[in-house]
mmCIF file of C-alpha atoms in Angstrom:
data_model
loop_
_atom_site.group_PDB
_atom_site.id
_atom_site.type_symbol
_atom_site.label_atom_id
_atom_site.label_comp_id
_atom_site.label_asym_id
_atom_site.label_seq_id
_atom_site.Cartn_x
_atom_site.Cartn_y
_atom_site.Cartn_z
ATOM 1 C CA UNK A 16 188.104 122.877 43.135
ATOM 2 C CA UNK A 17 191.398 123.230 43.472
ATOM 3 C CA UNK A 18 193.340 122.801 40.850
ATOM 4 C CA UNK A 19 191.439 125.692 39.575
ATOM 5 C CA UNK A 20 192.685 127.681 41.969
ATOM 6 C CA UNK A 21 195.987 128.867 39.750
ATOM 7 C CA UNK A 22 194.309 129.845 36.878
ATOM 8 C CA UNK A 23 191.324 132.150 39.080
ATOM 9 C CA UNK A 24 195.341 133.637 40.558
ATOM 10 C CA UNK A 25 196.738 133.791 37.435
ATOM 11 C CA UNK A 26 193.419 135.514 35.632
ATOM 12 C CA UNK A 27 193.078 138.093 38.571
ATOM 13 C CA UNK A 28 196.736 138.797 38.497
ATOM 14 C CA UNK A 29 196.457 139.596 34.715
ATOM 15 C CA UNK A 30 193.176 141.782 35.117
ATOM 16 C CA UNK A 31 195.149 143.564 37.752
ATOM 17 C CA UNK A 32 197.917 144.337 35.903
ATOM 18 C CA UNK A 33 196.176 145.797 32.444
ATOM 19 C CA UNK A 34 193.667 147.739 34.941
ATOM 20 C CA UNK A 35 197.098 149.544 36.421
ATOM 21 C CA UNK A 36 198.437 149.875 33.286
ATOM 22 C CA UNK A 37 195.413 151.662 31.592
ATOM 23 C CA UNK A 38 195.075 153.570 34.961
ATOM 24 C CA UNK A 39 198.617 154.914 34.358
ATOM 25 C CA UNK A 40 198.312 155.246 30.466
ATOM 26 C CA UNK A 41 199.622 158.812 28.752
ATOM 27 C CA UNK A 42 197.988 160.481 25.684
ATOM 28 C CA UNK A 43 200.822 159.390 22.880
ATOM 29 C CA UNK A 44 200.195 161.572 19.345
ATOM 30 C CA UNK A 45 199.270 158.877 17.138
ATOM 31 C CA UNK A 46 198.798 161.144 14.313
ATOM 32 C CA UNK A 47 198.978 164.735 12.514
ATOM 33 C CA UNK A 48 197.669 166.805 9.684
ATOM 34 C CA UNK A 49 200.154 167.667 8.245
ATOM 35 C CA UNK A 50 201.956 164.710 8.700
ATOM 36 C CA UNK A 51 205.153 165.430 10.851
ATOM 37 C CA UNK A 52 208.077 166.437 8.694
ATOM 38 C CA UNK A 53 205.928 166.965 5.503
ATOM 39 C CA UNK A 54 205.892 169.621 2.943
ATOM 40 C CA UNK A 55 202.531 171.006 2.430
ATOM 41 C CA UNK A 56 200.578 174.042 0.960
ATOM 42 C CA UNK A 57 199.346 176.443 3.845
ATOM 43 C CA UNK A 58 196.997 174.645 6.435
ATOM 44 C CA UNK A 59 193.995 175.993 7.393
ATOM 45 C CA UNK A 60 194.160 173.987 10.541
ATOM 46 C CA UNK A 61 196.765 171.669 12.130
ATOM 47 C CA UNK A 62 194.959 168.633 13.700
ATOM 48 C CA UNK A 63 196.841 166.500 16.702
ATOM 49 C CA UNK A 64 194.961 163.046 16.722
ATOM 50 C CA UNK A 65 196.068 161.116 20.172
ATOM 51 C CA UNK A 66 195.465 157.738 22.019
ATOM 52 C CA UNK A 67 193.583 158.908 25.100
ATOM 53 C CA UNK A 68 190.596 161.439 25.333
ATOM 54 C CA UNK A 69 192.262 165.027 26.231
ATOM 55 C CA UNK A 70 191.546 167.389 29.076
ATOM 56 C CA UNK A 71 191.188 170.523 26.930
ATOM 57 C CA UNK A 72 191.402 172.798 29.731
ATOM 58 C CA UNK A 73 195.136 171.323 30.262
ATOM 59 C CA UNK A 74 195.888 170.651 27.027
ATOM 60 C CA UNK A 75 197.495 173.067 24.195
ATOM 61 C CA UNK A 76 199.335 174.136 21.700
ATOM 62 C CA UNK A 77 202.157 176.777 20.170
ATOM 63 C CA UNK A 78 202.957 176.875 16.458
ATOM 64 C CA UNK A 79 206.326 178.213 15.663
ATOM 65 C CA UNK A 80 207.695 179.556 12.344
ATOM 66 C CA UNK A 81 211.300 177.920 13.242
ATOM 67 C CA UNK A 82 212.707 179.369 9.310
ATOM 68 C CA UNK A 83 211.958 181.598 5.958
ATOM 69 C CA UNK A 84 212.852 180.950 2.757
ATOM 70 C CA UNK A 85 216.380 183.055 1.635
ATOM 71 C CA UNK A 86 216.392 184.098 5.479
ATOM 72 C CA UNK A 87 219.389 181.958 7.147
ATOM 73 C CA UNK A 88 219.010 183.857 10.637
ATOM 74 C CA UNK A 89 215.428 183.614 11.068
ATOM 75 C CA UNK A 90 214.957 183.754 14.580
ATOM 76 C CA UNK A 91 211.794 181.610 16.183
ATOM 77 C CA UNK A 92 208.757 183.152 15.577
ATOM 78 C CA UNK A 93 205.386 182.415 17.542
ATOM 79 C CA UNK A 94 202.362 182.341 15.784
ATOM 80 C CA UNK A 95 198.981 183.907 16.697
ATOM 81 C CA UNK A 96 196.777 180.551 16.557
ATOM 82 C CA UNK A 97 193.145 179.478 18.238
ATOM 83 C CA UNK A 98 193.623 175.957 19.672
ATOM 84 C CA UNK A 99 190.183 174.216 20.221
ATOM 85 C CA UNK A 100 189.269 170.290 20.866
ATOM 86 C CA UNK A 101 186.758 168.881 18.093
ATOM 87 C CA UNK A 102 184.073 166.713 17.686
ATOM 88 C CA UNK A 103 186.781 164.126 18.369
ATOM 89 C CA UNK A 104 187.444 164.246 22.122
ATOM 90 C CA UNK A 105 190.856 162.997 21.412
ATOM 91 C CA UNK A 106 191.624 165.251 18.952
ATOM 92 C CA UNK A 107 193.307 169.081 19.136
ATOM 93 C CA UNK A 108 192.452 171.561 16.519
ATOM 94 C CA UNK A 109 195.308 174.789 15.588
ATOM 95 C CA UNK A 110 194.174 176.978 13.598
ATOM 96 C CA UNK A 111 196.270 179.649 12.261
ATOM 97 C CA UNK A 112 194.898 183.211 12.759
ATOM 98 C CA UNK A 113 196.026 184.532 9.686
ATOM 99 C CA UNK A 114 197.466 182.265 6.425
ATOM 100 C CA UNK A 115 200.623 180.911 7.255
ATOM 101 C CA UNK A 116 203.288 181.873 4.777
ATOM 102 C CA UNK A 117 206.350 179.827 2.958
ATOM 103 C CA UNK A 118 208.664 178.384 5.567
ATOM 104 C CA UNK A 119 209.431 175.882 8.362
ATOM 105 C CA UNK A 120 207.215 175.419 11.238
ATOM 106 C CA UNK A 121 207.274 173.337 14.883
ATOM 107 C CA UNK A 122 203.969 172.824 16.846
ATOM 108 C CA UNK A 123 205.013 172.675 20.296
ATOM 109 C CA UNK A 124 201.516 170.527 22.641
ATOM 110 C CA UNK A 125 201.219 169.594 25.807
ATOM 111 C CA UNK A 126 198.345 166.874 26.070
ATOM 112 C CA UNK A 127 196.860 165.922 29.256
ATOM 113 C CA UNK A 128 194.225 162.809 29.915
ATOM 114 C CA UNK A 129 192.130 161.908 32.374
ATOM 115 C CA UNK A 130 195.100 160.427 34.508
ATOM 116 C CA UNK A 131 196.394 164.163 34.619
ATOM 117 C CA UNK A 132 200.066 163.694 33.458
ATOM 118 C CA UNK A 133 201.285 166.369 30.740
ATOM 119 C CA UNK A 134 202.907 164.899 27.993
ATOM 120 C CA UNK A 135 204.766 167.330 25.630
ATOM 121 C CA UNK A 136 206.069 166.666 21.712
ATOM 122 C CA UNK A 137 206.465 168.616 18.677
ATOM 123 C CA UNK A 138 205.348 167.869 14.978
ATOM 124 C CA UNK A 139 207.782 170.178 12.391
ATOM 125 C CA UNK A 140 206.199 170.645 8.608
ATOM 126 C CA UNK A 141 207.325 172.593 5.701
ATOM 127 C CA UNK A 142 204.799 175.225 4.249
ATOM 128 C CA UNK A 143 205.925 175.569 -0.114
#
């Protein structure tokens, strides 16, 4: 009986530590549509796909046109979008109001899970 006693202390000290570290996990983006950095015709809709089911009552977006094509000075422009969750619970829709025209563009979220800790990032693509 004994000498099973380190591995029942070494088993409950592992189940213990990936129980507090899935307690304490953050939403990470683990994918977008468009693809960060990519150069795509106008979206329709800009999905966020992340690692943890999302509050959507905390969670959001912005989508900034961050440059125009032959306009050097273009200052930062905020775009009139609808932001929605999806049948996906871990995914966040943006969807444009109005067809996005040629230029750069940031997507500025703030995801929150069920351990309530805001995470922020940005995704940048390139409408031709």
């Amino acid at each position: 009986m004994h000498a099973n006693r380190p591995l029942i202390h070494a088993m409950t000290a592992a189940i213990a530590a990936l129980a507090s570290s899935l307690a304490f996990a953050h939403p990470r983006l683990e994918s977008s549509t468009p693809a960060d950095k990519a150069e795509v015709p106008a979206p329709q809709k800009i999905e966020l796909r992340f690692s943890e089911t999302l509050v959507t009552q905390f969670s959001g977006a912005n989508l900034v046109m961050t440059g125009m094509p032959g306009m050097a000075n273009h200052a930062p422009m905020k775009m009139a979008v609808k932001v929605s969750g999806s049948d996906d619970p871990k995914t966040m829709v943006i969807t444009p109001t109005q067809p996005l025209p040629p230029g750069s563009y940031r997507v500025d979220w703030r995801a929150v899970s069920s351990d309530t800790h805001p995470v922020n990032g940005n995704v940048t693509f390139t409408v031709k």
